[in-house]
Coordinates of C-alpha atoms in Angstrom, one line a residue:
F1 CA 2.4 -9.3 -9.2
S2 CA 3.1 -5.5 -7.9
L3 CA 2.3 -2.2 -10.1
T4 CA 5.6 -0.7 -7.9
S5 CA 8.0 -2.8 -9.7
T6 CA 9.5 -1.7 -13.2
I7 CA 9.4 -5.5 -14.6
H8 CA 5.1 -4.9 -14.6
P9 CA 3.0 -2.8 -16.4
G10 CA 2.9 0.8 -15.2
A11 CA -0.8 1.6 -13.6
A12 CA -1.8 4.0 -16.6
E13 CA -0.9 1.0 -19.3
L14 CA -2.9 -1.1 -17.1
D15 CA -5.6 1.4 -17.6
R16 CA -5.9 1.8 -20.6
F17 CA -6.2 -2.1 -21.9
A18 CA -8.3 -2.3 -19.5
S19 CA -10.5 0.2 -20.8
Q20 CA -10.1 -1.2 -24.7
S21 CA -10.8 -5.7 -23.9
S22 CA -13.2 -8.1 -23.6
D23 CA -13.6 -8.8 -19.5
E24 CA -13.0 -12.4 -21.2
E25 CA -8.9 -10.6 -22.7
L26 CA -8.2 -9.2 -19.0
R27 CA -9.3 -13.2 -18.5
A28 CA -6.2 -13.8 -20.9
F29 CA -3.6 -11.4 -20.1
W30 CA -3.3 -12.7 -15.9
I31 CA -3.3 -16.1 -17.0
G32 CA -0.5 -14.8 -19.8
H33 CA 1.1 -13.0 -17.0
I34 CA 1.9 -16.2 -15.2
P35 CA 4.2 -18.0 -17.1
V36 CA 6.6 -15.3 -17.6
A37 CA 6.6 -14.0 -14.1
L38 CA 7.8 -18.0 -13.0
I39 CA 10.0 -17.6 -15.6
R40 CA 11.5 -14.6 -14.6
G41 CA 11.4 -16.5 -10.8
V42 CA 13.8 -18.8 -11.8
L43 CA 15.9 -17.5 -14.4
A44 CA 16.3 -14.9 -11.6
L45 CA 17.4 -17.1 -8.3
A46 CA 20.1 -19.2 -11.0
N47 CA 21.9 -15.7 -11.9
N48 CA 21.8 -14.8 -8.2
P49 CA 24.3 -17.2 -5.8
T50 CA 23.2 -15.7 -2.5
V51 CA 19.4 -16.3 -3.8
H52 CA 20.1 -19.5 -4.8
E53 CA 21.8 -20.7 -1.6
K54 CA 19.0 -20.1 0.9
T55 CA 16.2 -20.9 -1.2
R56 CA 14.6 -24.6 -2.1
L57 CA 13.0 -23.6 -5.7
T58 CA 16.5 -22.7 -6.8
E59 CA 18.4 -25.3 -5.8
F60 CA 16.2 -28.2 -6.7
W61 CA 15.7 -26.6 -10.3
S62 CA 20.1 -27.1 -10.0
K63 CA 19.6 -30.5 -9.4
N64 CA 16.5 -32.3 -10.0
P65 CA 18.3 -33.9 -13.4
A66 CA 14.3 -33.8 -15.3
A67 CA 14.1 -30.1 -15.5
P68 CA 14.5 -28.0 -17.9
S69 CA 17.2 -26.3 -19.1
T70 CA 18.0 -22.4 -18.5
E71 CA 18.4 -22.7 -22.7
L72 CA 14.5 -23.9 -22.0
L73 CA 13.4 -22.0 -20.1
K74 CA 14.8 -18.1 -21.8
Q75 CA 13.1 -19.9 -25.1
W76 CA 9.1 -19.7 -22.6
K77 CA 11.1 -16.3 -21.4
A78 CA 11.3 -15.8 -25.0
T79 CA 8.3 -16.5 -26.5
F80 CA 5.1 -15.0 -23.9
D81 CA 7.0 -12.1 -23.2
E82 CA 5.5 -10.3 -25.9
A83 CA 2.0 -12.0 -25.4
A84 CA 1.8 -11.4 -21.8
A85 CA 2.4 -8.3 -19.7
L86 CA 4.5 -6.7 -21.0
R87 CA 3.4 -5.9 -24.0
L88 CA -0.1 -5.8 -23.3
S89 CA -0.9 -8.1 -26.1
A90 CA -3.6 -10.5 -23.7
P91 CA -2.7 -14.1 -25.1
S92 CA -5.6 -15.3 -27.9
L93 CA -7.8 -18.3 -27.8
E94 CA -5.5 -20.4 -29.9
Q95 CA -2.0 -19.5 -28.2
L96 CA -3.9 -20.6 -24.3
P97 CA -3.0 -23.8 -24.9
R98 CA 0.6 -23.6 -25.3
V99 CA 0.4 -20.9 -22.2
T100 CA -1.8 -24.0 -20.3
K101 CA 1.3 -26.1 -21.7
V102 CA 4.5 -24.4 -19.8
L103 CA 2.1 -24.1 -15.7
D104 CA 1.6 -28.1 -16.6
D105 CA 5.8 -28.5 -17.6
F106 CA 6.0 -25.8 -14.6
E107 CA 3.3 -27.6 -12.4
R108 CA 4.6 -32.1 -12.5
K109 CA 8.4 -30.8 -12.1
L110 CA 7.3 -28.7 -9.2
A111 CA 5.5 -31.9 -8.1
E112 CA 8.4 -34.0 -8.8
G113 CA 10.5 -31.7 -6.5
G114 CA 7.8 -31.8 -3.5
T115 CA 7.9 -28.0 -4.0
T116 CA 5.0 -25.0 -4.6
A117 CA 5.8 -22.0 -6.7
V118 CA 3.6 -19.3 -4.5
A119 CA 2.2 -15.9 -7.5
V120 CA 2.0 -13.4 -5.0
Y121 CA -0.2 -10.6 -6.1
D122 CA -1.0 -7.1 -3.4
Q123 CA -1.6 -2.6 -4.7
F124 CA -4.7 -2.7 -6.6
E125 CA -5.5 0.3 -4.9
L126 CA -2.8 2.3 -7.9
L127 CA -5.0 0.4 -10.3
G128 CA -8.5 2.7 -11.8
V129 CA -7.2 6.2 -10.1
Y130 CA -10.2 7.7 -12.4
D131 CA -11.9 4.6 -12.7
V132 CA -12.8 1.8 -9.6
D133 CA -15.8 -0.4 -11.8
I134 CA -11.6 -0.5 -14.3
R135 CA -10.2 -1.6 -11.0
R136 CA -13.0 -4.7 -9.5
R137 CA -12.9 -6.5 -13.8
F138 CA -9.2 -6.4 -13.4
I139 CA -9.7 -8.2 -10.1
R140 CA -12.6 -10.4 -10.5
A141 CA -10.5 -11.2 -13.8
L142 CA -7.7 -12.4 -12.1
L143 CA -9.9 -14.2 -9.2
A144 CA -11.8 -16.4 -12.2
A145 CA -8.8 -17.1 -13.8
W146 CA -6.5 -18.2 -10.6
I147 CA -10.6 -20.5 -9.4
S148 CA -10.8 -22.2 -13.0
L149 CA -6.7 -22.7 -12.5
S150 CA -6.7 -23.7 -9.0
N151 CA -8.7 -27.0 -10.2
R152 CA -5.9 -28.0 -12.6
Y153 CA -2.9 -27.7 -11.3
K154 CA -2.1 -27.9 -6.8
R155 CA 1.4 -26.7 -7.0
I156 CA 1.8 -23.2 -8.7
R157 CA -0.9 -21.1 -6.9
A158 CA -1.5 -17.4 -5.9
K159 CA -2.0 -15.1 -2.6
I160 CA -3.7 -12.1 -2.9
F161 CA -4.3 -9.4 -1.0
L162 CA -7.8 -7.5 -2.0
G163 CA -9.1 -5.2 0.8
E164 CA -12.3 -5.7 2.2
D165 CA -14.1 -3.5 0.2
L166 CA -12.3 -4.9 -3.0
F167 CA -13.6 -8.7 -1.9
D168 CA -17.2 -8.0 -2.7
S169 CA -20.1 -10.6 -3.8
R170 CA -22.0 -8.3 -4.9
W171 CA -19.5 -7.9 -8.8
L172 CA -17.5 -11.0 -8.1
N173 CA -20.6 -12.6 -11.0
F174 CA -18.7 -14.9 -12.1
P175 CA -18.5 -19.4 -12.5
D176 CA -17.6 -20.3 -9.1
A177 CA -17.6 -17.1 -7.7
S178 CA -18.9 -18.6 -4.1
K179 CA -16.6 -20.4 -3.8
L180 CA -14.0 -18.1 -2.6
R181 CA -15.2 -16.9 0.0
P182 CA -14.6 -20.5 1.4
R183 CA -11.1 -19.8 0.1
A184 CA -10.2 -16.6 1.9
E185 CA -8.4 -15.2 5.4
S186 CA -9.1 -12.3 6.9
L187 CA -6.8 -9.8 7.6
R188 CA -7.5 -7.8 11.0
W189 CA -5.9 -6.2 13.6
D190 CA -7.4 -7.2 18.0
V191 CA -6.9 -4.7 20.4
P192 CA -4.1 -6.2 22.4
S193 CA -2.9 -6.7 19.1
L194 CA -2.2 -3.8 18.4
Y195 CA -0.8 -2.8 21.9
R196 CA 1.5 -5.5 21.4
A197 CA 3.1 -4.4 18.1
V198 CA 3.2 -0.2 19.6
V199 CA 5.5 -2.6 23.1
R200 CA 7.1 -4.3 20.1
H201 CA 8.2 -1.0 18.5
F202 CA 8.7 0.8 21.9
A203 CA 11.4 -2.5 23.0
A204 CA 13.4 -1.9 19.7
A205 CA 14.5 1.7 20.3
G206 CA 17.3 0.8 22.4
E207 CA 17.9 0.1 26.3
P208 CA 16.4 3.2 28.1
T209 CA 13.6 2.3 25.8
R210 CA 13.9 -1.6 27.6
R211 CA 14.4 -0.9 31.6
W212 CA 10.5 1.9 30.6
L213 CA 8.8 -0.1 29.6
R214 CA 9.9 -3.3 32.6
E215 CA 8.1 -1.0 35.2
V216 CA 5.4 -1.6 33.1
P217 CA 3.1 -3.7 35.9
G218 CA 1.7 -6.7 33.7
L219 CA 4.3 -6.4 31.0
D220 CA 6.1 -9.2 30.0
L221 CA 9.6 -8.4 27.4
R222 CA 11.2 -11.5 27.1
D223 CA 14.3 -10.9 23.8
L224 CA 13.7 -13.7 21.4
G225 CA 17.0 -13.7 19.3
D226 CA 16.1 -12.8 15.9
F227 CA 13.5 -12.1 15.9
G228 CA 14.1 -8.9 18.5
W229 CA 12.3 -8.4 21.8
M230 CA 8.8 -9.5 21.9
P231 CA 6.4 -8.5 24.5
G232 CA 3.5 -11.6 25.5
D233 CA 0.0 -11.2 26.4
V234 CA -1.0 -7.6 26.4
P235 CA -4.8 -7.6 28.0
D236 CA -7.2 -4.9 29.6
D237 CA -5.5 -4.4 31.9
V238 CA -2.2 -4.8 30.5
Q239 CA -3.4 -1.6 28.2
R240 CA -4.0 0.5 30.6
A241 CA -0.8 0.5 32.7
F242 CA 0.9 0.7 29.7
I243 CA -0.7 3.8 29.0
E244 CA -0.7 5.4 32.4
R245 CA 2.7 5.4 32.0
F246 CA 3.2 6.9 28.8
T247 CA 0.5 9.3 29.7
R248 CA -2.6 10.2 31.7
R249 CA -5.8 7.7 32.9
M250 CA -8.4 9.7 31.6
M251 CA -9.4 11.4 27.8
G252 CA -12.1 14.1 27.6
T253 CA -14.6 15.2 29.6
G254 CA -17.5 14.8 31.8
I255 CA -19.8 12.0 30.1
Q256 CA -17.2 12.0 26.9
K257 CA -14.4 11.0 29.6
T258 CA -13.5 8.0 28.7
Y259 CA -9.8 5.7 29.7
A260 CA -7.5 6.8 27.6
H261 CA -6.7 3.4 26.6
R262 CA -9.5 2.9 25.6
W263 CA -9.9 5.9 23.7
I264 CA -7.0 6.0 21.5
P265 CA -8.2 3.0 19.1
N266 CA -11.6 4.4 19.7
Q267 CA -10.7 7.1 17.8
L268 CA -8.1 5.3 14.6
Q269 CA -10.4 2.4 14.6
D270 CA -12.6 3.1 10.9
G271 CA -16.6 2.9 9.4
K272 CA -15.6 -1.2 10.0
G273 CA -14.3 -0.7 13.4
R274 CA -10.4 -1.6 11.6
I275 CA -7.7 -0.6 12.5
M276 CA -4.6 0.2 11.7
P277 CA -0.9 -0.4 13.1
R278 CA 0.3 2.5 12.0
M279 CA -1.5 4.4 12.0
M280 CA -1.3 3.5 16.1
L281 CA 2.3 3.5 16.1
N282 CA 2.1 7.4 14.7
L283 CA -0.2 8.7 16.9
L284 CA 1.8 7.6 19.7
G285 CA 4.6 9.2 17.4
T286 CA 3.4 12.7 16.8
A287 CA 2.1 12.6 20.5
A288 CA 5.2 12.6 21.6
R289 CA 7.3 14.8 18.7
E290 CA 4.6 17.5 20.2
A291 CA 5.4 17.4 24.0
M292 CA 9.0 17.1 22.7
Y293 CA 7.6 20.7 20.3
R294 CA 6.1 21.8 23.2
A295 CA 8.9 21.0 26.3
R296 CA 6.6 21.7 29.0
T297 CA 8.2 22.1 32.5
G298 CA 6.9 20.3 35.8
R299 CA 5.8 16.9 33.7
D300 CA 6.2 14.1 35.8
Q301 CA 7.4 10.1 34.4
R302 CA 4.5 10.6 32.2
L303 CA 5.8 10.5 28.5
V304 CA 3.3 13.0 27.0
E305 CA -0.4 15.5 28.0
P306 CA -4.2 14.7 26.8
E307 CA -3.4 18.0 24.8
D308 CA -0.5 15.8 22.7
L309 CA -2.7 12.9 21.4
L310 CA -5.2 15.5 20.3
A311 CA -2.7 17.2 18.3
A312 CA -1.2 14.3 17.0
L313 CA -4.8 12.7 15.7
Q314 CA -5.3 15.6 13.6
E315 CA -1.6 14.8 11.6
T316 CA -3.2 11.2 11.5
S317 CA -6.4 11.5 10.5
T318 CA -4.6 13.8 7.7
R319 CA -2.2 11.0 7.0
R320 CA -4.8 8.7 6.5
A321 CA -7.1 11.1 4.4
Q322 CA -3.6 10.8 1.8
E323 CA -3.6 7.8 2.2
V324 CA -6.7 7.3 0.9
R325 CA -6.5 9.4 -1.9
P326 CA -5.4 7.6 -4.3
E327 CA -7.2 5.2 -4.1
Y328 CA -10.5 6.2 -4.4
P329 CA -10.5 10.5 -4.9
W330 CA -14.2 10.8 -4.1
I331 CA -13.3 10.7 -1.3
D332 CA -13.1 14.6 -1.2
V333 CA -17.0 14.8 -0.5
L334 CA -15.9 14.9 2.6
Q335 CA -15.0 18.5 1.7
T336 CA -18.7 19.4 0.9
L337 CA -19.4 18.3 5.2
H338 CA -16.6 20.9 6.7
G339 CA -17.7 22.8 9.9
R340 CA -21.5 21.2 9.7
E341 CA -22.1 18.1 13.1
A342 CA -22.7 15.1 12.5
P343 CA -24.0 12.7 11.6
F344 CA -26.7 13.3 8.9
K345 CA -29.9 12.0 7.9
R346 CA -29.2 10.1 5.2
E347 CA -31.4 12.7 2.6
E348 CA -29.3 15.2 3.6
F349 CA -25.5 13.6 3.1
L350 CA -27.1 13.2 -0.2
L351 CA -28.3 16.0 -1.4
R352 CA -24.3 18.3 0.2
I353 CA -22.0 15.0 -1.7
G354 CA -24.5 16.1 -4.6
T355 CA -22.7 19.3 -4.5
L356 CA -19.4 19.1 -5.2
T357 CA -18.2 20.4 -9.0
E358 CA -14.9 20.1 -9.2
L359 CA -13.4 16.7 -10.0
P360 CA -9.5 16.2 -10.2
P361 CA -8.2 16.0 -13.2
G362 CA -9.2 12.4 -15.2
V363 CA -12.0 11.4 -12.4
Q364 CA -15.1 9.8 -13.9
P365 CA -18.2 11.5 -12.3
R366 CA -20.7 9.5 -10.1
D367 CA -23.8 9.4 -8.3
A368 CA -24.7 10.3 -5.1
E369 CA -25.5 7.3 -4.0
A370 CA -22.8 5.3 -5.5
V371 CA -20.6 7.6 -3.5
L372 CA -22.2 6.5 -0.7
D373 CA -21.9 3.1 -1.8
D374 CA -18.7 3.0 -2.0
L375 CA -17.4 5.5 0.7
L376 CA -19.8 2.5 3.4
Q377 CA -16.9 -0.3 1.6
L378 CA -14.4 1.6 1.5
G379 CA -15.1 2.5 6.2
V380 CA -14.9 6.2 5.6
L381 CA -18.5 6.1 6.6
R382 CA -21.2 4.0 8.9
I383 CA -24.7 4.0 8.9
D384 CA -24.8 4.4 12.8
H385 CA -28.5 2.1 14.4
D386 CA -30.9 5.1 13.7
G387 CA -29.6 4.9 9.9
R388 CA -27.6 8.3 9.5
V389 CA -24.4 8.5 8.5
D390 CA -21.9 9.3 10.4
V391 CA -17.9 10.1 9.8
P392 CA -14.9 8.2 12.1
D393 CA -12.5 10.5 14.4
I394 CA -9.7 8.6 11.8
Y395 CA -11.9 10.7 9.1
R396 CA -13.3 13.4 11.0
Y397 CA -10.1 15.4 12.1
F398 CA -9.4 16.4 8.5
Y399 CA -12.0 17.4 6.8
G400 CA -13.6 19.5 9.4
I401 CA -16.7 18.0 10.7
R402 CA -18.7 18.6 14.0
R403 CA -19.1 16.3 16.3
T404 CA -22.8 16.6 17.9
G405 CA -21.8 18.3 20.3
G406 CA -18.4 19.4 20.3
A407 CA -16.6 21.5 18.6
A408 CA -14.9 22.0 14.3
H409 CA -11.3 20.2 13.6
T410 CA -9.4 22.7 11.1
A411 CA -7.6 21.4 8.9

């Protein structure tokens, strides 16, 4: 399930459907969507010779004489097209046994062939843009549906991608919700892995760049054929050596002076300590473009200067804020803090964000405490050890918020 796929309902349709439906109806909607997606998938694979040759599921379906025929699959599809996602009419309680019968048939045939079908769900941030409660209700219903289905089906499974802010036990209040956490995996990038991703990206650019990388002390780079060029481990000393060839060793002045290879991830982490690879790639790539634009003379072997990185941080902060804005428009309450110094006392922060009077069209009003809580869950804000509200640099630069002892940044 993906909201960018034209075979699924659009975000506006789903939002309207959720606003008029009970939680039970949302759960029925997700269950009714499963057989439609499975049947479509099998039919699509069977009609595509290229995929047919490469897909184990399709090979099984075409060779197993006990498998449902193509005509039967088409009948199943016709039966459930109206009842499931396409018309946004969730199966009624009377129809759910028919849905279960289809899923039971799939389960049995998949088990006979030793095959597993996986339903993948993503892009929930596009739901409930103007009312986050709609997004949460959809996700709660989906998780509740699959918790119950997982006890019945072993060959029909789900993989659901959720941001940490959406996987919150405070609102996942349904029976067996406690079983979710042991089944979940957290996808986080540590700093060595981030630098490996950067080096791999550099290596893919061509042989001149690979020659440059081979001069980094301690950096192991191997050609893995179809997998491309892959670096070995990138511990702290190799990170430092790599960045010292990219820019100068140190960033900042006085007591704020720090090693550049540590400064980079520190500037990019959000309020929960998370760093996205694309943000790191964007920072370094933008810094390189800044260096080319400035076209300074007398440059040594380093590719960029510290001021290039600082300029790139402004653009990277802008890009990140613009990524979050469609998911949670309330992030723009940070505009009320422009030119002021972070961190803030909690009372001051709540007072200031409560002064926002203009909302994007369709955005549901929320009180300041609820907005603060949401922004903390998203990692847009963090609470310091002394209880004050702080804004990570990856967002602070875009909104022009000062750091105590530093200058303001303008968007």
